[in-house]
PDB file of C-alpha atoms in Angstrom:
ATOM      1  CA  ALA A  72       0.000   0.000   0.000  1.00  0.00           C
ATOM      2  CA  GLN A  73       1.077   3.545  -0.649  1.00  0.00           C
ATOM      3  CA  THR A  74       2.054   5.698   2.319  1.00  0.00           C
ATOM      4  CA  VAL A  75       3.118   9.333   2.571  1.00  0.00           C
ATOM      5  CA  THR A  76       5.026  10.706   5.568  1.00  0.00           C
ATOM      6  CA  GLN A  77       5.607  14.322   6.501  1.00  0.00           C
ATOM      7  CA  SER A  78       7.808  14.392   9.575  1.00  0.00           C
ATOM      8  CA  GLN A  79       7.703  18.155  10.196  1.00  0.00           C
ATOM      9  CA  PRO A  80       4.425  19.198  11.839  1.00  0.00           C
ATOM     10  CA  GLU A  81       5.493  22.849  11.784  1.00  0.00           C
ATOM     11  CA  MET A  82       8.179  24.980  10.162  1.00  0.00           C
ATOM     12  CA  SER A  83       9.040  28.670  10.322  1.00  0.00           C
ATOM     13  CA  VAL A  84      10.866  30.830   7.816  1.00  0.00           C
ATOM     14  CA  GLN A  85      11.859  34.464   7.729  1.00  0.00           C
ATOM     15  CA  GLU A  86      10.294  36.507   4.948  1.00  0.00           C
ATOM     16  CA  ALA A  87      12.485  36.449   1.788  1.00  0.00           C
ATOM     17  CA  GLU A  88      14.384  33.384   3.024  1.00  0.00           C
ATOM     18  CA  THR A  89      14.254  29.832   1.667  1.00  0.00           C
ATOM     19  CA  VAL A  90      12.614  26.860   3.374  1.00  0.00           C
ATOM     20  CA  THR A  91      12.420  23.170   2.528  1.00  0.00           C
ATOM     21  CA  LEU A  92       9.527  20.925   3.531  1.00  0.00           C
ATOM     22  CA  SER A  93      10.191  17.191   3.688  1.00  0.00           C
ATOM     23  CA  CYS A  94       8.115  14.319   2.373  1.00  0.00           C
ATOM     24  CA  THR A  95       8.856  10.628   2.024  1.00  0.00           C
ATOM     25  CA  TYR A  96       6.619   8.051   0.438  1.00  0.00           C
ATOM     26  CA  ASP A  97       6.439   4.360  -0.123  1.00  0.00           C
ATOM     27  CA  THR A  98       4.986   2.634  -3.153  1.00  0.00           C
ATOM     28  CA  SER A  99       5.479  -0.570  -5.063  1.00  0.00           C
ATOM     29  CA  GLU A 100       4.443   1.083  -8.313  1.00  0.00           C
ATOM     30  CA  SER A 101       6.998   2.093 -10.929  1.00  0.00           C
ATOM     31  CA  ASP A 102       4.706   4.732 -12.382  1.00  0.00           C
ATOM     32  CA  TYR A 103       3.139   7.252 -10.035  1.00  0.00           C
ATOM     33  CA  TYR A 104       2.564  10.931  -9.445  1.00  0.00           C
ATOM     34  CA  LEU A 105       3.520  13.180  -6.562  1.00  0.00           C
ATOM     35  CA  PHE A 106       1.960  16.473  -5.516  1.00  0.00           C
ATOM     36  CA  TRP A 107       2.299  19.317  -3.089  1.00  0.00           C
ATOM     37  CA  TYR A 108      -0.919  21.070  -2.072  1.00  0.00           C
ATOM     38  CA  LYS A 109      -1.259  24.291  -0.098  1.00  0.00           C
ATOM     39  CA  GLN A 110      -4.165  24.859   2.284  1.00  0.00           C
ATOM     40  CA  PRO A 111      -4.429  28.449   3.557  1.00  0.00           C
ATOM     41  CA  PRO A 112      -6.726  29.404   6.458  1.00  0.00           C
ATOM     42  CA  SER A 113      -9.579  29.706   3.955  1.00  0.00           C
ATOM     43  CA  ARG A 114      -9.387  25.867   3.743  1.00  0.00           C
ATOM     44  CA  GLN A 115      -9.286  25.890  -0.087  1.00  0.00           C
ATOM     45  CA  MET A 116      -6.683  23.341  -1.164  1.00  0.00           C
ATOM     46  CA  ILE A 117      -4.564  24.598  -4.055  1.00  0.00           C
ATOM     47  CA  LEU A 118      -2.173  22.545  -6.165  1.00  0.00           C
ATOM     48  CA  VAL A 119       1.334  23.976  -5.829  1.00  0.00           C
ATOM     49  CA  ILE A 120       3.398  21.601  -7.919  1.00  0.00           C
ATOM     50  CA  ARG A 121       3.352  18.070  -9.319  1.00  0.00           C
ATOM     51  CA  GLN A 122       5.955  15.567 -10.435  1.00  0.00           C
ATOM     52  CA  GLU A 123       5.616  12.524 -12.668  1.00  0.00           C
ATOM     53  CA  ALA A 124       7.809   9.719 -11.350  1.00  0.00           C
ATOM     54  CA  TYR A 125       9.133   8.833 -14.805  1.00  0.00           C
ATOM     55  CA  LYS A 126      10.561  12.343 -15.243  1.00  0.00           C
ATOM     56  CA  GLN A 127      14.042  12.755 -13.823  1.00  0.00           C
ATOM     57  CA  GLN A 128      13.971  16.529 -14.011  1.00  0.00           C
ATOM     58  CA  ASN A 129      12.745  18.228 -10.864  1.00  0.00           C
ATOM     59  CA  ALA A 130       9.522  20.207 -11.324  1.00  0.00           C
ATOM     60  CA  THR A 131       9.625  23.978 -10.855  1.00  0.00           C
ATOM     61  CA  GLU A 132       6.837  26.531 -10.587  1.00  0.00           C
ATOM     62  CA  ASN A 133       8.144  30.056 -10.050  1.00  0.00           C
ATOM     63  CA  ARG A 134       9.411  30.223  -6.450  1.00  0.00           C
ATOM     64  CA  PHE A 135       8.453  26.591  -5.773  1.00  0.00           C
ATOM     65  CA  SER A 136      10.637  23.663  -6.726  1.00  0.00           C
ATOM     66  CA  VAL A 137      10.969  20.053  -5.695  1.00  0.00           C
ATOM     67  CA  ASN A 138      13.904  17.783  -4.956  1.00  0.00           C
ATOM     68  CA  PHE A 139      12.712  14.403  -6.208  1.00  0.00           C
ATOM     69  CA  GLN A 140      14.961  11.543  -5.132  1.00  0.00           C
ATOM     70  CA  LYS A 141      13.285   8.460  -6.600  1.00  0.00           C
ATOM     71  CA  ALA A 142      15.646   5.873  -5.146  1.00  0.00           C
ATOM     72  CA  ALA A 143      15.306   7.369  -1.682  1.00  0.00           C
ATOM     73  CA  LYS A 144      11.535   7.889  -2.178  1.00  0.00           C
ATOM     74  CA  SER A 145      11.888  11.478  -1.106  1.00  0.00           C
ATOM     75  CA  PHE A 146       9.959  14.454  -2.478  1.00  0.00           C
ATOM     76  CA  SER A 147      10.808  17.711  -0.723  1.00  0.00           C
ATOM     77  CA  LEU A 148       9.391  21.143  -1.524  1.00  0.00           C
ATOM     78  CA  LYS A 149      11.631  24.200  -1.608  1.00  0.00           C
ATOM     79  CA  ILE A 150      10.074  27.631  -1.326  1.00  0.00           C
ATOM     80  CA  SER A 151      12.421  30.467  -2.301  1.00  0.00           C
ATOM     81  CA  ASP A 152      12.005  34.138  -1.399  1.00  0.00           C
ATOM     82  CA  SER A 153       9.254  33.255   1.090  1.00  0.00           C
ATOM     83  CA  GLN A 154       6.303  35.631   1.258  1.00  0.00           C
ATOM     84  CA  LEU A 155       3.729  36.222   3.965  1.00  0.00           C
ATOM     85  CA  GLY A 156       1.111  34.713   1.657  1.00  0.00           C
ATOM     86  CA  ASP A 157       2.969  31.412   1.686  1.00  0.00           C
ATOM     87  CA  ALA A 158       1.867  30.801   5.271  1.00  0.00           C
ATOM     88  CA  ALA A 159      -0.391  27.746   5.139  1.00  0.00           C
ATOM     89  CA  MET A 160      -0.603  24.000   5.665  1.00  0.00           C
ATOM     90  CA  TYR A 161       1.286  22.090   3.009  1.00  0.00           C
ATOM     91  CA  PHE A 162       0.303  18.542   2.129  1.00  0.00           C
ATOM     92  CA  CYS A 163       2.335  16.047   0.175  1.00  0.00           C
ATOM     93  CA  ALA A 164       0.312  13.484  -1.793  1.00  0.00           C
ATOM     94  CA  SER A 165       0.867  10.549  -4.104  1.00  0.00           C
ATOM     95  CA  LYS A 166      -1.239   8.857  -6.736  1.00  0.00           C
ATOM     96  CA  GLY A 167      -0.744   5.556  -8.506  1.00  0.00           C
ATOM     97  CA  PRO A 168      -0.349   4.952 -12.264  1.00  0.00           C
ATOM     98  CA  SER A 169      -2.570   6.445 -14.960  1.00  0.00           C
ATOM     99  CA  GLY A 170      -5.971   4.835 -14.703  1.00  0.00           C
ATOM    100  CA  THR A 171      -5.919   4.821 -10.915  1.00  0.00           C
ATOM    101  CA  TYR A 172      -7.499   7.582  -8.954  1.00  0.00           C
ATOM    102  CA  LYS A 173      -6.796   7.207  -5.252  1.00  0.00           C
ATOM    103  CA  TYR A 174      -4.613   9.837  -3.671  1.00  0.00           C
ATOM    104  CA  ILE A 175      -2.729   9.289  -0.437  1.00  0.00           C
ATOM    105  CA  PHE A 176      -2.044  12.420   1.612  1.00  0.00           C
ATOM    106  CA  GLY A 177       0.495  13.096   4.332  1.00  0.00           C
ATOM    107  CA  THR A 178      -0.476  14.706   7.635  1.00  0.00           C
ATOM    108  CA  GLY A 179       0.752  18.122   6.566  1.00  0.00           C
ATOM    109  CA  THR A 180       3.326  20.721   7.604  1.00  0.00           C
ATOM    110  CA  ARG A 181       2.219  24.075   8.943  1.00  0.00           C
ATOM    111  CA  LEU A 182       4.446  26.811   7.540  1.00  0.00           C
ATOM    112  CA  LYS A 183       4.762  30.095   9.384  1.00  0.00           C
ATOM    113  CA  VAL A 184       6.339  33.066   7.632  1.00  0.00           C
ATOM    114  CA  LEU A 185       7.883  35.653   9.945  1.00  0.00           C
ATOM    115  CA  ALA A 186       7.981  39.308   8.926  1.00  0.00           C
TER     116      ALA A 186
ATOM    117  CA  GLY B  46     -15.289  29.834 -14.384  1.00  0.00           C
ATOM    118  CA  ALA B  47     -16.842  28.756 -11.115  1.00  0.00           C
ATOM    119  CA  GLY B  48     -14.850  26.427  -8.930  1.00  0.00           C
ATOM    120  CA  VAL B  49     -16.029  23.600  -6.701  1.00  0.00           C
ATOM    121  CA  SER B  50     -18.571  24.820  -4.181  1.00  0.00           C
ATOM    122  CA  GLN B  51     -19.727  23.195  -0.976  1.00  0.00           C
ATOM    123  CA  SER B  52     -22.580  23.930   1.379  1.00  0.00           C
ATOM    124  CA  PRO B  53     -23.003  24.634   4.153  1.00  0.00           C
ATOM    125  CA  SER B  54     -19.602  26.065   5.035  1.00  0.00           C
ATOM    126  CA  ASN B  55     -20.192  25.260   8.689  1.00  0.00           C
ATOM    127  CA  LYS B  56     -22.651  22.888  10.344  1.00  0.00           C
ATOM    128  CA  VAL B  57     -23.259  22.334  14.028  1.00  0.00           C
ATOM    129  CA  THR B  58     -25.484  19.418  14.920  1.00  0.00           C
ATOM    130  CA  GLU B  59     -26.456  17.429  17.954  1.00  0.00           C
ATOM    131  CA  LYS B  60     -25.241  13.904  18.452  1.00  0.00           C
ATOM    132  CA  GLY B  61     -27.673  11.430  16.906  1.00  0.00           C
ATOM    133  CA  LYS B  62     -28.998  13.771  14.225  1.00  0.00           C
ATOM    134  CA  ASP B  63     -28.573  13.214  10.479  1.00  0.00           C
ATOM    135  CA  VAL B  64     -26.697  15.710   8.294  1.00  0.00           C
ATOM    136  CA  GLU B  65     -26.378  16.268   4.559  1.00  0.00           C
ATOM    137  CA  LEU B  66     -23.380  17.943   2.988  1.00  0.00           C
ATOM    138  CA  ARG B  67     -23.529  19.152  -0.588  1.00  0.00           C
ATOM    139  CA  CYS B  68     -20.882  19.457  -3.295  1.00  0.00           C
ATOM    140  CA  ASP B  69     -21.216  21.177  -6.659  1.00  0.00           C
ATOM    141  CA  PRO B  70     -18.275  20.156  -8.855  1.00  0.00           C
ATOM    142  CA  ILE B  71     -16.835  22.118 -11.746  1.00  0.00           C
ATOM    143  CA  SER B  72     -19.066  21.770 -14.805  1.00  0.00           C
ATOM    144  CA  GLY B  73     -17.830  19.002 -17.073  1.00  0.00           C
ATOM    145  CA  HIS B  74     -15.771  17.259 -14.414  1.00  0.00           C
ATOM    146  CA  THR B  75     -16.656  13.585 -14.414  1.00  0.00           C
ATOM    147  CA  ALA B  76     -14.720  12.568 -11.315  1.00  0.00           C
ATOM    148  CA  LEU B  77     -15.734  13.585  -7.801  1.00  0.00           C
ATOM    149  CA  TYR B  78     -14.053  12.786  -4.483  1.00  0.00           C
ATOM    150  CA  TRP B  79     -15.050  13.207  -0.852  1.00  0.00           C
ATOM    151  CA  TYR B  80     -12.382  13.450   1.856  1.00  0.00           C
ATOM    152  CA  ARG B  81     -12.473  13.916   5.605  1.00  0.00           C
ATOM    153  CA  GLN B  82      -9.890  16.078   7.331  1.00  0.00           C
ATOM    154  CA  SER B  83      -9.691  15.713  11.083  1.00  0.00           C
ATOM    155  CA  LEU B  84      -7.698  18.114  13.251  1.00  0.00           C
ATOM    156  CA  GLY B  85      -3.981  17.465  12.856  1.00  0.00           C
ATOM    157  CA  GLN B  86      -4.546  14.781  10.256  1.00  0.00           C
ATOM    158  CA  GLY B  87      -4.149  14.541   6.518  1.00  0.00           C
ATOM    159  CA  LEU B  88      -6.973  13.938   4.128  1.00  0.00           C
ATOM    160  CA  GLU B  89      -8.796  10.655   4.528  1.00  0.00           C
ATOM    161  CA  PHE B  90     -10.350   9.310   1.330  1.00  0.00           C
ATOM    162  CA  LEU B  91     -14.052   8.546   1.698  1.00  0.00           C
ATOM    163  CA  ILE B  92     -15.632   7.899  -1.701  1.00  0.00           C
ATOM    164  CA  TYR B  93     -14.994   8.406  -5.419  1.00  0.00           C
ATOM    165  CA  PHE B  94     -17.432   8.814  -8.318  1.00  0.00           C
ATOM    166  CA  GLN B  95     -16.411   8.539 -11.970  1.00  0.00           C
ATOM    167  CA  GLY B  96     -19.041   9.113 -14.622  1.00  0.00           C
ATOM    168  CA  ASN B  97     -21.660   6.385 -14.635  1.00  0.00           C
ATOM    169  CA  SER B  98     -19.391   3.785 -13.050  1.00  0.00           C
ATOM    170  CA  ALA B  99     -20.166   2.290  -9.667  1.00  0.00           C
ATOM    171  CA  PRO B 100     -18.602   4.490  -6.965  1.00  0.00           C
ATOM    172  CA  ASP B 101     -15.635   3.358  -4.907  1.00  0.00           C
ATOM    173  CA  LYS B 102     -17.014   3.426  -1.354  1.00  0.00           C
ATOM    174  CA  SER B 103     -14.041   1.705   0.224  1.00  0.00           C
ATOM    175  CA  GLY B 104     -13.131   4.721   2.382  1.00  0.00           C
ATOM    176  CA  LEU B 105     -16.486   5.198   4.083  1.00  0.00           C
ATOM    177  CA  PRO B 106     -15.788   4.585   7.806  1.00  0.00           C
ATOM    178  CA  SER B 107     -19.131   3.026   8.691  1.00  0.00           C
ATOM    179  CA  ASP B 108     -22.581   2.295   7.300  1.00  0.00           C
ATOM    180  CA  ARG B 109     -23.779   5.566   8.808  1.00  0.00           C
ATOM    181  CA  PHE B 110     -22.003   7.291   5.915  1.00  0.00           C
ATOM    182  CA  SER B 111     -23.427   7.302   2.401  1.00  0.00           C
ATOM    183  CA  ALA B 112     -23.107   9.455  -0.688  1.00  0.00           C
ATOM    184  CA  GLU B 113     -24.846   9.870  -3.970  1.00  0.00           C
ATOM    185  CA  ARG B 114     -24.255  11.802  -7.112  1.00  0.00           C
ATOM    186  CA  THR B 115     -27.247  12.849  -9.134  1.00  0.00           C
ATOM    187  CA  GLY B 116     -27.084  13.331 -12.884  1.00  0.00           C
ATOM    188  CA  GLY B 117     -23.308  13.036 -12.839  1.00  0.00           C
ATOM    189  CA  SER B 118     -23.050  16.425 -11.189  1.00  0.00           C
ATOM    190  CA  VAL B 119     -24.066  17.432  -7.662  1.00  0.00           C
ATOM    191  CA  SER B 120     -23.133  15.090  -4.846  1.00  0.00           C
ATOM    192  CA  THR B 121     -24.523  14.747  -1.345  1.00  0.00           C
ATOM    193  CA  LEU B 122     -22.695  13.126   1.555  1.00  0.00           C
ATOM    194  CA  THR B 123     -25.083  11.957   4.279  1.00  0.00           C
ATOM    195  CA  ILE B 124     -24.075  11.055   7.805  1.00  0.00           C
ATOM    196  CA  GLN B 125     -26.765   9.366   9.855  1.00  0.00           C
ATOM    197  CA  ARG B 126     -26.922   9.304  13.655  1.00  0.00           C
ATOM    198  CA  THR B 127     -23.900  11.587  13.946  1.00  0.00           C
ATOM    199  CA  GLN B 128     -21.268  10.922  16.593  1.00  0.00           C
ATOM    200  CA  GLN B 129     -18.748  13.321  18.119  1.00  0.00           C
ATOM    201  CA  GLU B 130     -15.914  11.573  16.281  1.00  0.00           C
ATOM    202  CA  ASP B 131     -17.578  12.621  13.011  1.00  0.00           C
ATOM    203  CA  SER B 132     -16.541  16.220  13.741  1.00  0.00           C
ATOM    204  CA  ALA B 133     -14.140  17.226  10.971  1.00  0.00           C
ATOM    205  CA  VAL B 134     -13.830  19.233   7.784  1.00  0.00           C
ATOM    206  CA  TYR B 135     -15.350  17.422   4.819  1.00  0.00           C
ATOM    207  CA  LEU B 136     -13.705  18.316   1.523  1.00  0.00           C
ATOM    208  CA  CYS B 137     -14.981  17.674  -1.956  1.00  0.00           C
ATOM    209  CA  ALA B 138     -12.803  17.676  -5.072  1.00  0.00           C
ATOM    210  CA  SER B 139     -13.492  17.174  -8.745  1.00  0.00           C
ATOM    211  CA  SER B 140     -11.377  16.457 -11.791  1.00  0.00           C
ATOM    212  CA  LEU B 141     -11.769  15.695 -15.459  1.00  0.00           C
ATOM    213  CA  GLY B 142     -11.131  12.083 -14.502  1.00  0.00           C
ATOM    214  CA  ARG B 143      -9.548   9.247 -16.424  1.00  0.00           C
ATOM    215  CA  ALA B 144      -5.987  10.185 -17.283  1.00  0.00           C
ATOM    216  CA  ASN B 145      -6.313  13.760 -16.048  1.00  0.00           C
ATOM    217  CA  TYR B 146      -5.286  13.688 -12.452  1.00  0.00           C
ATOM    218  CA  GLU B 147      -5.443  17.272 -11.217  1.00  0.00           C
ATOM    219  CA  GLN B 148      -8.011  17.684  -8.462  1.00  0.00           C
ATOM    220  CA  TYR B 149      -9.784  20.953  -7.759  1.00  0.00           C
ATOM    221  CA  PHE B 150     -10.977  21.292  -4.188  1.00  0.00           C
ATOM    222  CA  GLY B 151     -13.927  23.048  -2.642  1.00  0.00           C
ATOM    223  CA  PRO B 152     -13.623  25.121   0.541  1.00  0.00           C
ATOM    224  CA  GLY B 153     -14.993  22.324   2.680  1.00  0.00           C
ATOM    225  CA  THR B 154     -17.747  21.982   5.261  1.00  0.00           C
ATOM    226  CA  ARG B 155     -16.737  22.126   8.910  1.00  0.00           C
ATOM    227  CA  LEU B 156     -18.976  19.727  10.822  1.00  0.00           C
ATOM    228  CA  THR B 157     -19.196  19.986  14.588  1.00  0.00           C
ATOM    229  CA  VAL B 158     -21.179  17.372  16.505  1.00  0.00           C
ATOM    230  CA  THR B 159     -22.071  18.448  20.033  1.00  0.00           C
TER     231      THR B 159
END
């Protein structure tokens, strides 16, 4: 069975600094997808970034990038130039191969951004 | 266009009462998910609808929970004889389904059972 582990319940970062959120996963699939979602206080979950397991290149979306280590089953999120609006819960999630639909979510990391 | 909407945004009910939570997915999205988010926990999968296929109910925690999706659009999650442990945020998400895997989430319904 797939599992997703986020070992950091809470992280803090100074505004304009860089922070990395950790995520490890376990799957027996060779083809899968990984995601980071952001949940601000409004509760609306927003997709931040996604990575296809077959792609070796790390995904990047503006200030957000991932460090995907397939052999280590690690999928960390790096936020550069942190902004006050980045404060939120961040969830790591995995999904199996194309044609499957179940997502497995981690327990989340609360990110605080200090002015 | 309009995103996923859920109603009510907050619901307080007495233990033993039944509640209905509603989800309006994005128009044209064939896949619909319900999740439960308890305090300090991740998202717990409850049920999945895809088009006219039989739903995957494997995540429903007990037979007090049920869900339906009418006309391939609006979905209702019903919890009968609510218990205090049912208190949580219930999130709905929709996607184009099949090979398209990006989920779009609603704002959730916070259920409090007193």
